[in-house]
Amino acid sequence: QKEVEQDPGPLSVPEGAIVSLNCTYSNSAFQYFMWYRQYSRKGPELLMYTYSSGNKEDGRFTAQVDKSSKYISLFIRDSQPSDSATYLCAMSAGGGADGLTFGKGTHLIIQP
Amino acid sequence: NAGVMQNPRHLVRRRGQEARLRCSPMKGHSHVYWYRQLPEEGLKFMVYLQKENIIDESGMPKERFSAEFPKEGPSILRIQQVVRGDSAAYFCASSPNLLSDEQYFGPGTRLTVT
């Protein structure tokens, strides 16, 4: 079993739809959870950063963490064609001295 | 505000040559991380460095790979005697301090071994 599982997609939705992306993980020590967006042949861009369980909202993006289920989600409202990218979940046990453990990424396509 | 800078952006090496990848962290950041992204694979952690110290190299291959972050200048990831399997995108990330897990990534160096 991989430490972090993420459906690679592609996930194709029409413009304006609500997008739901998610990851599951097996290491109960993970406490810090991140979502990155990566455009083709570019570096990952940090979108959301959350600690422990709960929700965090930033503009059209909402991140949810359910540690009891070892499940995290990213919701994108009012999706735009410019949101088309690969979305990577990442996590760490914390303490500031950890490399991040990444999912393989979900390729998202927003159809105009 | 300059972000994380990496150079070169593209590097072609023949088998057996050395590859040197450079990374300058964001201004005010003193922690550097290197990751490798193989085709169809996720990002894999390689090494974590602070100035003049390697903190965690648990993801680094045991042979041919080394990293440094000198007191002055950029962090360097060095790959000796490259093989075709080393072809990948190598990303550097930086964070501001020990208490933060927020890592900001550079644009990457794409290494091709011919």
mmCIF file of C-alpha atoms in Angstrom:
data_model
loop_
_atom_site.group_PDB
_atom_site.id
_atom_site.type_symbol
_atom_site.label_atom_id
_atom_site.label_comp_id
_atom_site.label_asym_id
_atom_site.label_seq_id
_atom_site.Cartn_x
_atom_site.Cartn_y
_atom_site.Cartn_z
ATOM 1 C CA GLN A 1 0.000 0.000 0.000
ATOM 2 C CA LYS A 2 1.385 3.384 -1.015
ATOM 3 C CA GLU A 3 1.633 6.008 1.708
ATOM 4 C CA VAL A 4 -0.521 8.469 -0.267
ATOM 5 C CA GLU A 5 -3.097 7.435 -2.849
ATOM 6 C CA GLN A 6 -4.479 9.862 -5.413
ATOM 7 C CA ASP A 7 -6.551 9.098 -8.500
ATOM 8 C CA PRO A 8 -4.502 10.227 -11.514
ATOM 9 C CA GLY A 9 -7.562 11.037 -13.639
ATOM 10 C CA PRO A 10 -7.926 12.722 -15.997
ATOM 11 C CA LEU A 11 -10.945 14.389 -14.453
ATOM 12 C CA SER A 12 -12.867 16.442 -17.007
ATOM 13 C CA VAL A 13 -15.649 18.826 -15.943
ATOM 14 C CA PRO A 14 -17.470 21.741 -17.612
ATOM 15 C CA GLU A 15 -16.590 25.326 -16.773
ATOM 16 C CA GLY A 16 -18.412 26.595 -13.695
ATOM 17 C CA ALA A 17 -18.733 23.167 -12.059
ATOM 18 C CA ILE A 18 -17.627 22.374 -8.535
ATOM 19 C CA VAL A 19 -14.545 20.151 -8.595
ATOM 20 C CA SER A 20 -13.727 17.672 -5.864
ATOM 21 C CA LEU A 21 -10.219 16.248 -5.592
ATOM 22 C CA ASN A 22 -9.097 13.893 -2.863
ATOM 23 C CA CYS A 23 -6.314 11.804 -1.376
ATOM 24 C CA THR A 24 -6.134 9.003 1.138
ATOM 25 C CA TYR A 25 -3.125 8.173 3.239
ATOM 26 C CA SER A 26 -1.969 5.449 5.570
ATOM 27 C CA ASN A 27 0.507 7.142 7.933
ATOM 28 C CA SER A 28 -1.369 8.348 11.009
ATOM 29 C CA ALA A 29 1.621 10.544 11.949
ATOM 30 C CA PHE A 30 0.812 13.011 9.151
ATOM 31 C CA GLN A 31 -0.459 16.279 10.612
ATOM 32 C CA TYR A 32 0.251 18.896 7.934
ATOM 33 C CA PHE A 33 -1.553 18.744 4.616
ATOM 34 C CA MET A 34 -0.974 20.733 1.464
ATOM 35 C CA TRP A 35 -2.376 21.052 -2.019
ATOM 36 C CA TYR A 36 -0.188 22.130 -4.897
ATOM 37 C CA ARG A 37 -1.124 23.016 -8.464
ATOM 38 C CA GLN A 38 1.329 22.134 -11.215
ATOM 39 C CA TYR A 39 1.007 23.315 -14.783
ATOM 40 C CA SER A 40 2.733 21.289 -17.487
ATOM 41 C CA ARG A 41 6.541 21.555 -17.267
ATOM 42 C CA LYS A 42 6.363 24.050 -14.373
ATOM 43 C CA GLY A 43 7.127 23.856 -10.671
ATOM 44 C CA PRO A 44 4.390 23.049 -8.114
ATOM 45 C CA GLU A 45 2.578 26.095 -6.713
ATOM 46 C CA LEU A 46 1.339 25.987 -3.123
ATOM 47 C CA LEU A 47 -2.450 26.485 -3.016
ATOM 48 C CA MET A 48 -3.558 25.433 0.462
ATOM 49 C CA TYR A 49 -1.835 24.542 3.722
ATOM 50 C CA THR A 50 -3.737 23.064 6.663
ATOM 51 C CA TYR A 51 -2.904 21.572 10.018
ATOM 52 C CA SER A 52 -4.758 18.604 11.498
ATOM 53 C CA SER A 53 -8.487 18.085 10.871
ATOM 54 C CA GLY A 54 -10.943 20.719 9.716
ATOM 55 C CA ASN A 55 -11.709 23.055 6.839
ATOM 56 C CA LYS A 56 -9.865 25.984 5.338
ATOM 57 C CA GLU A 57 -11.206 28.319 2.684
ATOM 58 C CA ASP A 58 -9.325 30.670 0.383
ATOM 59 C CA GLY A 59 -11.309 32.290 -2.404
ATOM 60 C CA ARG A 60 -12.705 29.584 -4.670
ATOM 61 C CA PHE A 61 -10.684 26.862 -2.921
ATOM 62 C CA THR A 62 -11.667 24.863 0.168
ATOM 63 C CA ALA A 63 -9.443 22.246 1.766
ATOM 64 C CA GLN A 64 -10.865 19.610 4.107
ATOM 65 C CA VAL A 65 -8.983 17.178 6.315
ATOM 66 C CA ASP A 66 -10.532 14.189 8.060
ATOM 67 C CA LYS A 67 -7.763 12.553 10.072
ATOM 68 C CA SER A 68 -10.067 9.869 11.477
ATOM 69 C CA SER A 69 -10.651 8.592 7.936
ATOM 70 C CA LYS A 70 -7.185 9.543 6.683
ATOM 71 C CA TYR A 71 -8.841 11.449 3.855
ATOM 72 C CA ILE A 72 -8.244 14.941 2.506
ATOM 73 C CA SER A 73 -10.122 16.901 -0.129
ATOM 74 C CA LEU A 74 -9.783 20.028 -2.220
ATOM 75 C CA PHE A 75 -12.899 21.691 -3.610
ATOM 76 C CA ILE A 76 -12.784 24.260 -6.402
ATOM 77 C CA ARG A 77 -15.900 26.374 -6.915
ATOM 78 C CA ASP A 78 -16.821 28.117 -10.154
ATOM 79 C CA SER A 79 -14.089 26.246 -12.010
ATOM 80 C CA GLN A 80 -12.322 28.073 -14.842
ATOM 81 C CA PRO A 81 -10.361 26.767 -17.848
ATOM 82 C CA SER A 82 -7.260 28.290 -16.219
ATOM 83 C CA ASP A 83 -7.724 25.789 -13.363
ATOM 84 C CA SER A 84 -6.773 22.996 -15.781
ATOM 85 C CA ALA A 85 -3.606 21.536 -14.296
ATOM 86 C CA THR A 86 -2.333 18.643 -12.204
ATOM 87 C CA TYR A 87 -3.224 18.890 -8.517
ATOM 88 C CA LEU A 88 -0.872 17.287 -6.028
ATOM 89 C CA CYS A 89 -1.649 16.526 -2.428
ATOM 90 C CA ALA A 90 1.278 16.524 -0.006
ATOM 91 C CA MET A 91 1.667 15.854 3.675
ATOM 92 C CA SER A 92 4.156 15.624 6.502
ATOM 93 C CA ALA A 93 4.383 14.606 10.114
ATOM 94 C CA GLY A 94 5.483 18.134 10.967
ATOM 95 C CA GLY A 95 8.195 19.646 13.047
ATOM 96 C CA GLY A 96 9.589 21.535 10.100
ATOM 97 C CA ALA A 97 12.269 18.964 9.402
ATOM 98 C CA ASP A 98 10.392 16.661 7.081
ATOM 99 C CA GLY A 99 10.415 16.240 3.387
ATOM 100 C CA LEU A 100 6.895 16.165 2.036
ATOM 101 C CA THR A 101 5.209 12.953 0.901
ATOM 102 C CA PHE A 102 3.265 13.533 -2.309
ATOM 103 C CA GLY A 103 0.448 11.813 -4.123
ATOM 104 C CA LYS A 104 1.003 11.220 -7.815
ATOM 105 C CA GLY A 105 -1.377 14.012 -8.756
ATOM 106 C CA THR A 106 -4.780 14.302 -10.439
ATOM 107 C CA HIS A 107 -4.898 15.755 -13.946
ATOM 108 C CA LEU A 108 -7.873 18.151 -14.093
ATOM 109 C CA ILE A 109 -9.393 19.461 -17.329
ATOM 110 C CA ILE A 110 -11.969 22.264 -17.258
ATOM 111 C CA GLN A 111 -13.910 22.336 -20.521
ATOM 112 C CA PRO A 112 -14.894 25.847 -21.726
ATOM 113 C CA ASN B 1 10.026 39.351 -4.853
ATOM 114 C CA ALA B 2 12.132 36.681 -6.455
ATOM 115 C CA GLY B 3 10.898 33.172 -5.872
ATOM 116 C CA VAL B 4 13.010 30.046 -5.731
ATOM 117 C CA MET B 5 15.463 30.089 -8.600
ATOM 118 C CA GLN B 6 16.923 27.047 -10.293
ATOM 119 C CA ASN B 7 19.440 26.742 -13.068
ATOM 120 C CA PRO B 8 19.929 25.489 -15.581
ATOM 121 C CA ARG B 9 16.322 24.892 -16.583
ATOM 122 C CA HIS B 10 17.346 22.186 -19.011
ATOM 123 C CA LEU B 11 20.481 20.071 -18.879
ATOM 124 C CA VAL B 12 21.610 17.378 -21.288
ATOM 125 C CA ARG B 13 24.380 15.019 -20.269
ATOM 126 C CA ARG B 14 25.868 11.909 -21.831
ATOM 127 C CA ARG B 15 26.063 8.746 -19.762
ATOM 128 C CA GLY B 16 29.040 8.892 -17.418
ATOM 129 C CA GLN B 17 29.202 12.690 -17.212
ATOM 130 C CA GLU B 18 28.497 14.801 -14.138
ATOM 131 C CA ALA B 19 25.410 16.946 -13.633
ATOM 132 C CA ARG B 20 25.370 19.951 -11.303
ATOM 133 C CA LEU B 21 22.026 21.541 -10.484
ATOM 134 C CA ARG B 22 21.793 24.829 -8.624
ATOM 135 C CA CYS B 23 19.106 26.279 -6.397
ATOM 136 C CA SER B 24 18.794 29.696 -4.773
ATOM 137 C CA PRO B 25 16.051 29.791 -2.105
ATOM 138 C CA MET B 26 13.554 32.584 -1.658
ATOM 139 C CA LYS B 27 14.876 35.662 0.124
ATOM 140 C CA GLY B 28 14.809 35.086 3.857
ATOM 141 C CA HIS B 29 14.511 31.297 3.531
ATOM 142 C CA SER B 30 17.266 29.212 5.064
ATOM 143 C CA HIS B 31 15.918 25.706 4.471
ATOM 144 C CA VAL B 32 16.274 23.926 1.134
ATOM 145 C CA TYR B 33 14.738 20.663 -0.063
ATOM 146 C CA TRP B 34 15.425 18.704 -3.241
ATOM 147 C CA TYR B 35 12.832 16.481 -4.929
ATOM 148 C CA ARG B 36 12.889 14.315 -8.039
ATOM 149 C CA GLN B 37 9.930 13.785 -10.361
ATOM 150 C CA LEU B 38 10.242 10.824 -12.685
ATOM 151 C CA PRO B 39 7.896 10.487 -15.692
ATOM 152 C CA GLU B 40 4.462 9.242 -14.543
ATOM 153 C CA GLU B 41 5.641 9.327 -10.922
ATOM 154 C CA GLY B 42 4.980 11.707 -8.089
ATOM 155 C CA LEU B 43 7.490 14.006 -6.486
ATOM 156 C CA LYS B 44 9.921 12.117 -4.264
ATOM 157 C CA PHE B 45 11.848 13.765 -1.438
ATOM 158 C CA MET B 46 15.613 13.455 -1.732
ATOM 159 C CA VAL B 47 17.379 15.687 0.795
ATOM 160 C CA TYR B 48 16.851 18.557 3.247
ATOM 161 C CA LEU B 49 19.613 21.056 3.946
ATOM 162 C CA GLN B 50 20.263 24.144 5.990
ATOM 163 C CA LYS B 51 23.279 26.362 5.507
ATOM 164 C CA GLU B 52 26.397 24.159 5.746
ATOM 165 C CA ASN B 53 24.386 21.216 7.121
ATOM 166 C CA ILE B 54 22.632 18.198 5.673
ATOM 167 C CA ILE B 55 19.638 17.591 7.948
ATOM 168 C CA ASP B 56 17.939 14.623 6.264
ATOM 169 C CA GLU B 57 19.218 12.698 3.244
ATOM 170 C CA SER B 58 17.003 9.663 3.686
ATOM 171 C CA GLY B 59 15.629 9.974 0.136
ATOM 172 C CA MET B 60 18.981 10.337 -1.561
ATOM 173 C CA PRO B 61 20.360 7.395 -3.579
ATOM 174 C CA LYS B 62 23.358 5.972 -1.754
ATOM 175 C CA GLU B 63 25.772 6.329 -4.631
ATOM 176 C CA ARG B 64 26.605 9.067 -7.165
ATOM 177 C CA PHE B 65 24.310 11.688 -5.610
ATOM 178 C CA SER B 66 25.430 14.432 -3.234
ATOM 179 C CA ALA B 67 24.105 17.804 -2.097
ATOM 180 C CA GLU B 68 25.468 20.855 -0.377
ATOM 181 C CA PHE B 69 24.286 24.267 0.760
ATOM 182 C CA PRO B 70 27.378 26.370 1.471
ATOM 183 C CA LYS B 71 27.510 29.433 3.647
ATOM 184 C CA GLU B 72 27.666 31.592 0.535
ATOM 185 C CA GLY B 73 26.006 30.782 -2.747
ATOM 186 C CA PRO B 74 23.298 28.422 -3.964
ATOM 187 C CA SER B 75 22.540 24.870 -2.968
ATOM 188 C CA ILE B 76 24.035 22.324 -5.363
ATOM 189 C CA LEU B 77 22.723 18.862 -6.233
ATOM 190 C CA ARG B 78 25.491 16.863 -7.858
ATOM 191 C CA ILE B 79 25.024 13.645 -9.795
ATOM 192 C CA GLN B 80 28.195 11.832 -10.797
ATOM 193 C CA GLN B 81 28.466 9.336 -13.658
ATOM 194 C CA VAL B 82 24.886 9.896 -14.786
ATOM 195 C CA VAL B 83 22.834 7.020 -16.197
ATOM 196 C CA ARG B 84 19.668 7.081 -18.320
ATOM 197 C CA GLY B 85 17.546 6.370 -15.243
ATOM 198 C CA ASP B 86 18.612 9.735 -13.789
ATOM 199 C CA SER B 87 16.597 11.536 -16.489
ATOM 200 C CA ALA B 88 13.912 13.399 -14.564
ATOM 201 C CA ALA B 89 12.775 16.811 -13.386
ATOM 202 C CA TYR B 90 14.598 17.927 -10.253
ATOM 203 C CA PHE B 91 12.837 20.486 -8.089
ATOM 204 C CA CYS B 92 14.162 22.573 -5.275
ATOM 205 C CA ALA B 93 11.909 23.994 -2.565
ATOM 206 C CA SER B 94 12.590 26.389 0.291
ATOM 207 C CA SER B 95 10.897 27.222 3.568
ATOM 208 C CA PRO B 96 11.521 30.107 5.959
ATOM 209 C CA ASN B 97 12.254 28.319 9.199
ATOM 210 C CA LEU B 98 12.222 25.105 11.166
ATOM 211 C CA LEU B 99 8.650 25.623 12.346
ATOM 212 C CA SER B 100 7.138 25.892 8.890
ATOM 213 C CA ASP B 101 6.226 23.049 6.562
ATOM 214 C CA GLU B 102 5.176 25.490 3.856
ATOM 215 C CA GLN B 103 7.543 24.739 1.021
ATOM 216 C CA TYR B 104 7.776 26.888 -2.079
ATOM 217 C CA PHE B 105 9.061 25.290 -5.243
ATOM 218 C CA GLY B 106 11.294 26.484 -8.024
ATOM 219 C CA PRO B 107 10.647 25.885 -11.741
ATOM 220 C CA GLY B 108 12.796 22.761 -11.822
ATOM 221 C CA THR B 109 15.735 21.499 -13.838
ATOM 222 C CA ARG B 110 14.941 18.939 -16.496
ATOM 223 C CA LEU B 111 17.845 16.544 -16.836
ATOM 224 C CA THR B 112 18.106 14.391 -19.935
ATOM 225 C CA VAL B 113 20.775 11.703 -20.094
ATOM 226 C CA THR B 114 21.604 10.498 -23.586
#
